[in-house]
Amino acid sequence: MSGAVPGIRPYRSYVYAYPHKTSYRPLPERPALGELWAGERKDALSLYLHVPFCEVRCGFCNLFTRIGAPGELTARYLDALERQAAAVREALGDTEPVRFAAAAFGGGTPTFLTAGELERLCDIAERRMGADLCEVPLSVETSPATATADRLAVLAGRGTTRLSIGVQSFVDEEARAAVRPQRRADVEAALGRIRDTGVPVLNIDLIYGIDGQTETTWRRSLDAALAWRPEELYLYPLYVRPLTGLGRQPGADADAAWDEQRLRLYRQGRDHLLAHGYQQVSMRMFRRCGARGTAPRGPDDHACQTDGMIGLGCGARSYTSGLHYSFDYAVDMRRIRAIIDDYTETADFTRAEVGRRIDGGEARRRHLLQSLLQAEGMEVAGYRERFGSAPAEDFAAELAAFAGRGWLEESGGLLRLTAEGLAHSDALGPELFSPAVRHAMAAYEPK
């Protein structure tokens, strides 16, 4: 099967977290964090610090971030982050061990902060939260313009094990078409500085489906990235979303020809990376075989999916077994600026404000989603051990439909996506959303 499945849009939604924030709602009871975390395991938590600032907003970006930080905004933001960290650490308590198994700084662009501010960010993670950044995997996102030697030196010195840089395209014309002003020479210089740090894992993000992109130019970007032998590569399909720069342009709606183009470029990129010694981990993620500092198996924990996650910052999520919570969500720049300003003025961080409850049915869906969308698949026995039922009992109609399209197979006790199933991950994932989550997402008014 070489094209899209008739009647099925292959690019419906990137399922990087379930349930999506657009299904979150204000929590009337505003539960106390101490109560939320009282019955939770705390011996292998994930810690995520969100920095909502960028030097420029790319045309495709719908992340919670703002351009620039006038006045002392970054200092005020770090002040608020420290207050939140103190409140959260107190809520975790000391009646049982609290240990962090992984940490990540995301955004926005964490390296928008100065070197001194990055030191403070690390201090908040270590001194306020108790995470030992030199002993756990630490992933940090950066950009070509902000990957300066002084910032990278701080991150390397504080234990960073993975640096992820958003390049998107090594072709200057394509970068401009994606409303991402950059020059390839500057990108290459930033990659050189990253390699000079000795941080074990370099990840490069690339995007396919940009206006004017061809198989030839896509190959040019792939080869330029491979020249750096990155331990990881992410290949993202371009999405045009409401309230983004590209979403405001005439003719931004997707069509069948664009779907076919993206599928074609995806397959080209996948096959090219597999031929150059990379293993496919998910539709988007590829890992160089035998690369140092990378886990040989397991889900991609950079994708906001780990249970037991503490998120600090106004765009971060936190996950307990029964509640996912965060702050208000927006894409429009004016609304984002207002939310950030409110965050910096907040004194009391002891309660959850916005979120969504996770019952047993949603926990099953989430487990199936985050397992099935990985290339290695899901162990049926592990699912049964956790939930007391078989996936075929809980999701009979959905799994039968996937198998009927040639997307899913079961072998050796594993439910696993076929090559075409992985290619259609962004169509398959949304079909597993619960009716309640679909309704909440449909009722959300973009802001």
C-alpha positions as CSV (number, residue, x, y, z in Angstrom):
1,M,0.0,0.0,0.0
2,S,1.7,3.1,-1.2
3,G,-0.9,5.9,-0.6
4,A,-3.4,7.1,1.9
5,V,-6.3,4.8,2.8
6,P,-9.4,5.9,1.0
7,G,-11.6,8.0,3.2
8,I,-9.0,8.2,5.9
9,R,-7.0,11.4,6.6
10,P,-3.5,10.3,7.5
11,Y,-2.7,13.5,9.3
12,R,-5.5,14.1,11.7
13,S,-3.6,14.9,15.0
14,Y,-0.2,14.4,16.5
15,V,-0.9,12.4,19.6
16,Y,2.0,13.5,21.8
17,A,-0.1,13.4,25.0
18,Y,-3.5,12.0,25.9
19,P,-5.8,13.5,26.9
20,H,-4.9,16.7,25.1
21,K,-4.9,20.0,26.9
22,T,-7.9,21.1,24.9
23,S,-9.9,18.6,26.9
24,Y,-8.8,20.1,30.2
25,R,-11.3,22.3,32.1
26,P,-11.1,24.5,35.3
27,L,-11.3,22.3,38.4
28,P,-14.1,23.7,40.6
29,E,-12.8,22.0,43.7
30,R,-9.2,23.2,43.1
31,P,-7.8,20.1,44.8
32,A,-4.8,20.6,47.1
33,L,-1.6,19.2,45.6
34,G,-0.8,17.5,48.9
35,E,-4.0,15.5,48.7
36,L,-3.4,14.6,45.0
37,W,0.0,13.2,45.6
38,A,-0.7,11.6,48.9
39,G,-1.4,8.1,47.5
40,E,1.0,8.2,44.6
41,R,4.3,6.4,44.1
42,K,7.1,9.0,44.2
43,D,10.2,6.8,43.8
44,A,10.6,7.3,40.0
45,L,9.1,10.7,39.1
46,S,9.8,12.6,36.0
47,L,10.5,16.4,36.3
48,Y,9.7,18.8,33.5
49,L,10.5,22.6,33.6
50,H,8.8,24.7,31.0
51,V,10.4,28.0,29.7
52,P,7.8,29.8,27.6
53,F,10.1,32.1,25.6
54,C,11.4,32.1,22.1
55,E,13.4,34.5,20.0
56,V,10.9,34.0,17.1
57,R,7.7,32.1,16.7
58,C,7.8,29.7,13.8
59,G,4.9,29.7,11.4
60,F,3.8,26.2,12.3
61,C,4.2,26.6,16.1
62,N,1.2,26.2,18.4
63,L,3.3,25.7,21.5
64,F,2.7,27.7,24.6
65,T,5.4,30.3,24.1
66,R,5.8,34.1,23.5
67,I,8.4,36.1,21.5
68,G,10.9,37.9,23.7
69,A,10.8,38.8,27.3
70,P,10.7,42.6,27.9
71,G,12.0,44.1,31.1
72,E,12.7,41.7,33.9
73,L,10.2,39.1,32.7
74,T,12.5,36.1,32.7
75,A,13.7,37.0,36.2
76,R,10.0,37.3,37.4
77,Y,9.2,34.0,35.7
78,L,12.1,32.2,37.4
79,D,10.9,33.7,40.7
80,A,7.5,32.3,40.2
81,L,9.0,28.9,39.1
82,E,10.9,28.8,42.3
83,R,7.8,29.6,44.4
84,Q,5.9,26.8,42.5
85,A,8.8,24.4,43.0
86,A,8.8,25.0,46.8
87,A,5.0,24.5,47.0
88,V,5.1,21.3,44.9
89,R,8.1,19.8,46.9
90,E,6.3,20.5,50.1
91,A,3.1,18.8,48.7
92,L,5.1,15.7,47.9
93,G,6.0,15.3,51.6
94,D,8.7,13.3,53.3
95,T,6.8,10.3,54.6
96,E,8.1,8.2,51.8
97,P,11.2,8.6,49.5
98,V,10.9,11.2,46.7
99,R,13.2,10.4,43.8
100,F,13.4,11.7,40.3
101,A,14.3,9.3,37.5
102,A,14.4,11.7,34.6
103,A,14.3,15.5,33.9
104,A,13.7,17.7,30.9
105,F,13.7,21.4,30.2
106,G,11.4,22.4,27.3
107,G,9.4,25.3,26.0
108,G,9.5,27.5,24.2
109,T,13.2,27.5,24.1
110,P,15.0,27.0,27.4
111,T,18.2,28.4,26.0
112,F,16.4,31.7,25.5
113,L,17.5,32.2,29.1
114,T,21.0,33.5,29.7
115,A,23.8,31.3,31.0
116,G,23.2,32.7,34.5
117,E,19.5,32.1,34.3
118,L,20.1,28.5,33.1
119,E,22.2,28.0,36.2
120,R,19.3,29.2,38.3
121,L,16.9,26.9,36.4
122,C,19.1,24.0,37.3
123,D,19.3,25.2,40.9
124,I,15.5,25.2,41.1
125,A,15.4,21.6,39.8
126,E,18.1,20.4,42.2
127,R,17.8,22.6,45.4
128,R,14.1,23.1,45.4
129,M,12.9,19.8,44.0
130,G,15.7,17.5,45.0
131,A,16.5,16.2,41.5
132,D,20.1,15.1,41.0
133,L,20.7,16.3,37.4
134,C,24.1,14.7,37.2
135,E,22.6,11.3,38.0
136,V,19.5,11.1,35.9
137,P,18.9,11.6,32.2
138,L,18.4,15.3,31.4
139,S,17.0,16.4,28.1
140,V,17.1,20.1,27.0
141,E,15.7,21.7,23.9
142,T,17.6,24.5,22.1
143,S,17.6,26.4,18.8
144,P,20.3,27.4,16.4
145,A,20.3,31.1,17.5
146,T,20.4,30.3,21.2
147,A,22.8,27.4,21.3
148,T,25.7,29.7,22.3
149,A,28.9,28.4,23.9
150,D,28.3,29.9,27.3
151,R,24.7,28.5,27.6
152,L,25.8,25.0,26.3
153,A,28.7,25.0,28.8
154,V,26.3,25.5,31.7
155,L,24.0,22.7,30.5
156,A,26.9,20.3,29.9
157,G,28.3,21.1,33.3
158,R,25.0,20.5,35.1
159,G,24.6,17.0,33.7
160,T,22.7,17.3,30.4
161,T,22.7,14.0,28.6
162,R,20.6,15.0,25.6
163,L,20.4,18.2,23.6
164,S,17.5,18.5,21.0
165,I,17.8,21.2,18.4
166,G,15.0,22.3,16.1
167,V,16.5,22.7,12.7
168,Q,13.4,21.7,10.6
169,S,15.2,22.3,7.3
170,F,18.8,22.8,6.2
171,V,17.4,24.5,3.0
172,D,17.2,28.3,3.7
173,E,14.3,28.8,1.3
174,E,12.2,26.1,3.1
175,A,13.0,27.6,6.5
176,R,11.7,30.9,5.3
177,A,8.6,29.2,3.9
178,A,7.9,27.8,7.4
179,V,8.4,31.3,8.8
180,R,11.6,30.2,10.5
181,P,14.3,32.8,9.6
182,Q,17.6,31.1,9.8
183,R,20.7,30.4,7.7
184,R,22.2,27.0,7.2
185,A,25.7,28.4,8.1
186,D,24.3,29.4,11.5
187,V,22.7,26.0,12.0
188,E,25.9,24.2,11.2
189,A,27.8,26.4,13.6
190,A,25.3,25.6,16.4
191,L,25.6,21.9,15.7
192,G,29.4,22.2,16.0
193,R,29.1,23.9,19.3
194,I,26.7,21.2,20.6
195,R,29.1,18.4,19.6
196,D,32.0,20.3,21.3
197,T,30.2,20.0,24.6
198,G,30.5,16.2,24.6
199,V,26.8,15.8,25.6
200,P,26.1,12.1,24.7
201,V,22.9,12.5,22.7
202,L,22.2,15.0,19.9
203,N,18.7,15.0,18.5
204,I,17.9,16.9,15.4
205,D,14.3,17.8,14.5
206,L,13.3,18.0,10.8
207,I,10.0,18.8,9.1
208,Y,8.5,17.4,5.9
209,G,5.6,18.9,3.9
210,I,6.9,22.4,3.8
211,D,5.6,24.5,0.8
212,G,8.0,24.1,-2.1
213,Q,9.8,21.0,-0.6
214,T,10.7,18.2,-3.0
215,E,12.2,14.8,-2.7
216,T,15.5,16.3,-3.7
217,T,15.5,19.1,-1.1
218,W,14.2,16.7,1.6
219,R,17.1,14.4,0.8
220,R,19.4,17.3,1.1
221,S,18.2,18.1,4.7
222,L,18.3,14.4,5.7
223,D,21.9,14.1,4.4
224,A,23.0,17.3,6.1
225,A,21.6,16.0,9.4
226,L,23.2,12.6,9.0
227,A,26.6,14.3,8.4
228,W,26.5,15.0,12.2
229,R,25.7,11.4,13.1
230,P,23.0,12.4,15.6
231,E,22.1,9.8,18.1
232,E,18.4,10.6,17.4
233,L,16.4,12.2,14.6
234,Y,12.8,13.3,14.7
235,L,10.9,13.6,11.4
236,Y,7.8,15.7,11.9
237,P,5.0,16.2,9.3
238,L,4.1,19.8,8.9
239,Y,0.7,20.7,10.4
240,V,-1.1,24.0,9.8
241,R,-3.1,24.8,13.0
242,P,-5.5,27.5,14.0
243,L,-4.0,30.8,15.3
244,T,-0.5,29.9,14.1
245,G,1.4,32.0,11.5
246,L,0.8,29.5,8.7
247,G,-2.7,29.0,9.8
248,R,-3.6,32.6,9.1
249,Q,-2.4,32.4,5.5
250,P,-5.0,31.9,2.7
251,G,-5.2,28.3,1.5
252,A,-3.9,26.9,4.7
253,D,-6.4,24.0,4.8
254,A,-4.9,20.6,4.0
255,D,-5.9,18.7,0.9
256,A,-5.4,15.2,-0.5
257,A,-2.4,16.2,-2.6
258,W,-0.7,17.5,0.5
259,D,-1.4,14.3,2.4
260,E,0.1,12.3,-0.4
261,Q,3.1,14.5,-0.5
262,R,3.7,14.1,3.3
263,L,3.3,10.4,3.1
264,R,5.7,10.2,0.2
265,L,8.3,12.3,2.0
266,Y,7.8,10.3,5.3
267,R,8.5,7.0,3.5
268,Q,11.5,8.5,1.8
269,G,12.9,9.8,5.1
270,R,12.1,6.6,6.9
271,D,13.8,4.4,4.3
272,H,16.8,6.7,4.1
273,L,17.4,6.6,7.8
274,L,16.9,2.8,8.1
275,A,19.5,2.4,5.3
276,H,21.9,4.5,7.3
277,G,21.9,2.5,10.5
278,Y,18.9,4.0,12.3
279,Q,16.2,2.1,14.1
280,Q,12.6,3.4,14.0
281,V,11.2,3.9,17.5
282,S,7.9,5.6,16.5
283,M,6.5,7.3,13.5
284,R,8.6,10.3,14.3
285,M,11.6,9.1,16.2
286,F,14.7,7.3,14.9
287,R,17.6,6.2,17.0
288,R,21.1,5.4,15.6
289,C,21.8,1.7,16.3
290,G,24.5,1.3,19.0
291,A,24.8,5.0,19.8
292,R,26.1,5.9,23.2
293,G,23.8,7.3,25.8
294,T,20.6,6.1,24.2
295,A,18.2,3.5,25.7
296,P,18.0,0.4,23.6
297,R,14.2,0.0,24.1
298,G,11.2,1.6,25.8
299,P,8.8,4.4,25.0
300,D,9.9,7.9,24.1
301,D,9.7,9.7,27.5
302,H,10.3,13.1,25.9
303,A,6.7,13.0,24.7
304,C,4.8,14.1,27.8
305,Q,3.5,10.6,28.5
306,T,5.1,9.4,31.7
307,D,2.9,8.7,34.7
308,G,4.1,10.3,37.8
309,M,5.3,13.6,36.2
310,I,5.9,16.9,37.9
311,G,5.6,19.9,35.6
312,L,6.8,23.3,36.7
313,G,6.0,26.4,34.7
314,C,2.8,27.9,33.2
315,G,2.8,25.6,30.2
316,A,3.7,22.4,31.9
317,R,1.5,19.4,32.7
318,S,1.6,17.2,35.8
319,Y,0.3,13.7,35.9
320,T,-1.0,11.7,38.9
321,S,-2.7,8.4,38.3
322,G,-6.1,10.0,38.7
323,L,-5.6,13.6,37.4
324,H,-3.7,15.4,34.7
325,Y,-3.5,19.1,35.6
326,S,-1.8,22.3,34.3
327,F,-2.6,26.0,33.9
328,D,-4.8,27.6,31.3
329,Y,-3.9,26.9,27.7
330,A,-3.8,29.2,24.7
331,V,-2.1,29.6,21.3
332,D,-3.0,33.3,20.5
333,M,0.0,35.5,21.5
334,R,-2.1,38.0,23.5
335,R,-3.7,35.3,25.6
336,I,-0.3,33.6,26.2
337,R,1.2,36.9,27.4
338,A,-1.7,37.4,29.8
339,I,-1.3,33.8,31.2
340,I,2.4,34.3,31.7
341,D,1.9,37.6,33.4
342,D,-0.7,36.0,35.7
343,Y,1.7,33.2,36.5
344,T,4.5,35.5,37.5
345,E,2.2,37.3,39.9
346,T,0.9,34.1,41.5
347,A,1.8,33.6,45.1
348,D,-0.1,30.4,46.0
349,F,0.8,27.3,44.0
350,T,-0.6,24.8,46.4
351,R,-3.7,23.8,44.3
352,A,-4.5,22.3,40.9
353,E,-6.4,24.8,38.7
354,V,-7.1,23.2,35.4
355,G,-7.1,19.6,34.4
356,R,-8.9,16.4,33.6
357,R,-9.7,13.3,35.7
358,I,-8.4,10.0,34.6
359,D,-10.7,7.0,35.3
360,G,-10.0,3.3,34.6
361,G,-11.3,3.5,31.0
362,E,-9.1,6.5,30.2
363,A,-6.1,4.8,31.9
364,R,-6.6,1.8,29.5
365,R,-6.8,4.1,26.5
366,R,-3.7,6.0,27.5
367,H,-1.7,2.9,28.0
368,L,-2.8,1.5,24.7
369,L,-2.0,4.7,22.9
370,Q,1.4,5.3,24.3
371,S,2.4,1.6,23.8
372,L,0.8,1.0,20.4
373,L,2.3,4.1,18.8
374,Q,5.8,2.8,19.6
375,A,7.4,0.6,16.9
376,E,8.1,-2.2,19.4
377,G,4.4,-2.6,20.2
378,M,2.6,-3.6,23.3
379,E,2.8,-6.8,25.3
380,V,-0.7,-8.2,25.6
381,A,0.2,-10.0,28.9
382,G,1.4,-6.8,30.4
383,Y,-1.8,-5.0,29.6
384,R,-3.8,-7.9,31.1
385,E,-1.6,-7.9,34.2
386,R,-2.2,-4.2,34.7
387,F,-5.9,-4.0,33.9
388,G,-7.3,-7.5,34.4
389,S,-8.6,-7.7,30.8
390,A,-7.4,-8.1,27.3
391,P,-7.1,-5.2,24.8
392,A,-9.3,-7.1,22.4
393,E,-12.0,-7.1,25.0
394,D,-11.7,-3.4,25.8
395,F,-11.1,-2.1,22.3
396,A,-12.6,-4.8,20.0
397,A,-14.0,-2.5,17.3
398,E,-11.0,-0.2,17.1
399,L,-8.4,-3.0,16.9
400,A,-10.5,-4.9,14.4
401,A,-10.7,-1.8,12.2
402,F,-6.9,-1.2,12.4
403,A,-6.2,-4.8,11.5
404,G,-8.7,-4.6,8.6
405,R,-6.8,-1.7,7.2
406,G,-3.5,-3.5,7.4
407,W,-2.2,-1.3,10.2
408,L,-2.1,-3.8,13.1
409,E,-0.8,-7.3,13.7
410,E,-0.5,-9.6,16.7
411,S,2.4,-12.0,17.0
412,G,4.4,-13.5,19.8
413,G,2.2,-11.9,22.4
414,L,2.7,-8.4,21.0
415,L,0.2,-6.0,19.4
416,R,2.3,-4.1,16.9
417,L,1.7,-1.6,14.2
418,T,2.8,-2.6,10.7
419,A,4.9,-0.3,8.6
420,E,1.7,1.2,7.2
421,G,0.2,1.4,10.7
422,L,3.2,3.5,11.8
423,A,2.9,5.7,8.8
424,H,-0.7,6.4,9.7
425,S,-0.1,6.9,13.4
426,D,-1.7,10.4,13.3
427,A,-4.9,8.8,11.9
428,L,-4.9,5.8,14.2
429,G,-4.2,7.6,17.5
430,P,-7.2,9.9,17.4
431,E,-9.5,7.0,16.8
432,L,-8.7,5.7,20.2
433,F,-9.8,8.9,22.0
434,S,-12.8,8.3,24.3
435,P,-16.1,9.9,23.3
436,A,-15.9,12.2,26.4
437,V,-12.4,13.5,25.4
438,R,-13.6,14.0,21.8
439,H,-16.6,15.9,23.0
440,A,-14.4,18.1,25.3
441,M,-11.9,18.8,22.5
442,A,-14.6,19.6,20.0
443,A,-16.2,22.0,22.5
444,Y,-12.9,23.8,23.2
445,E,-12.8,27.3,21.7
446,P,-9.3,28.1,20.4
447,K,-7.8,31.1,22.1
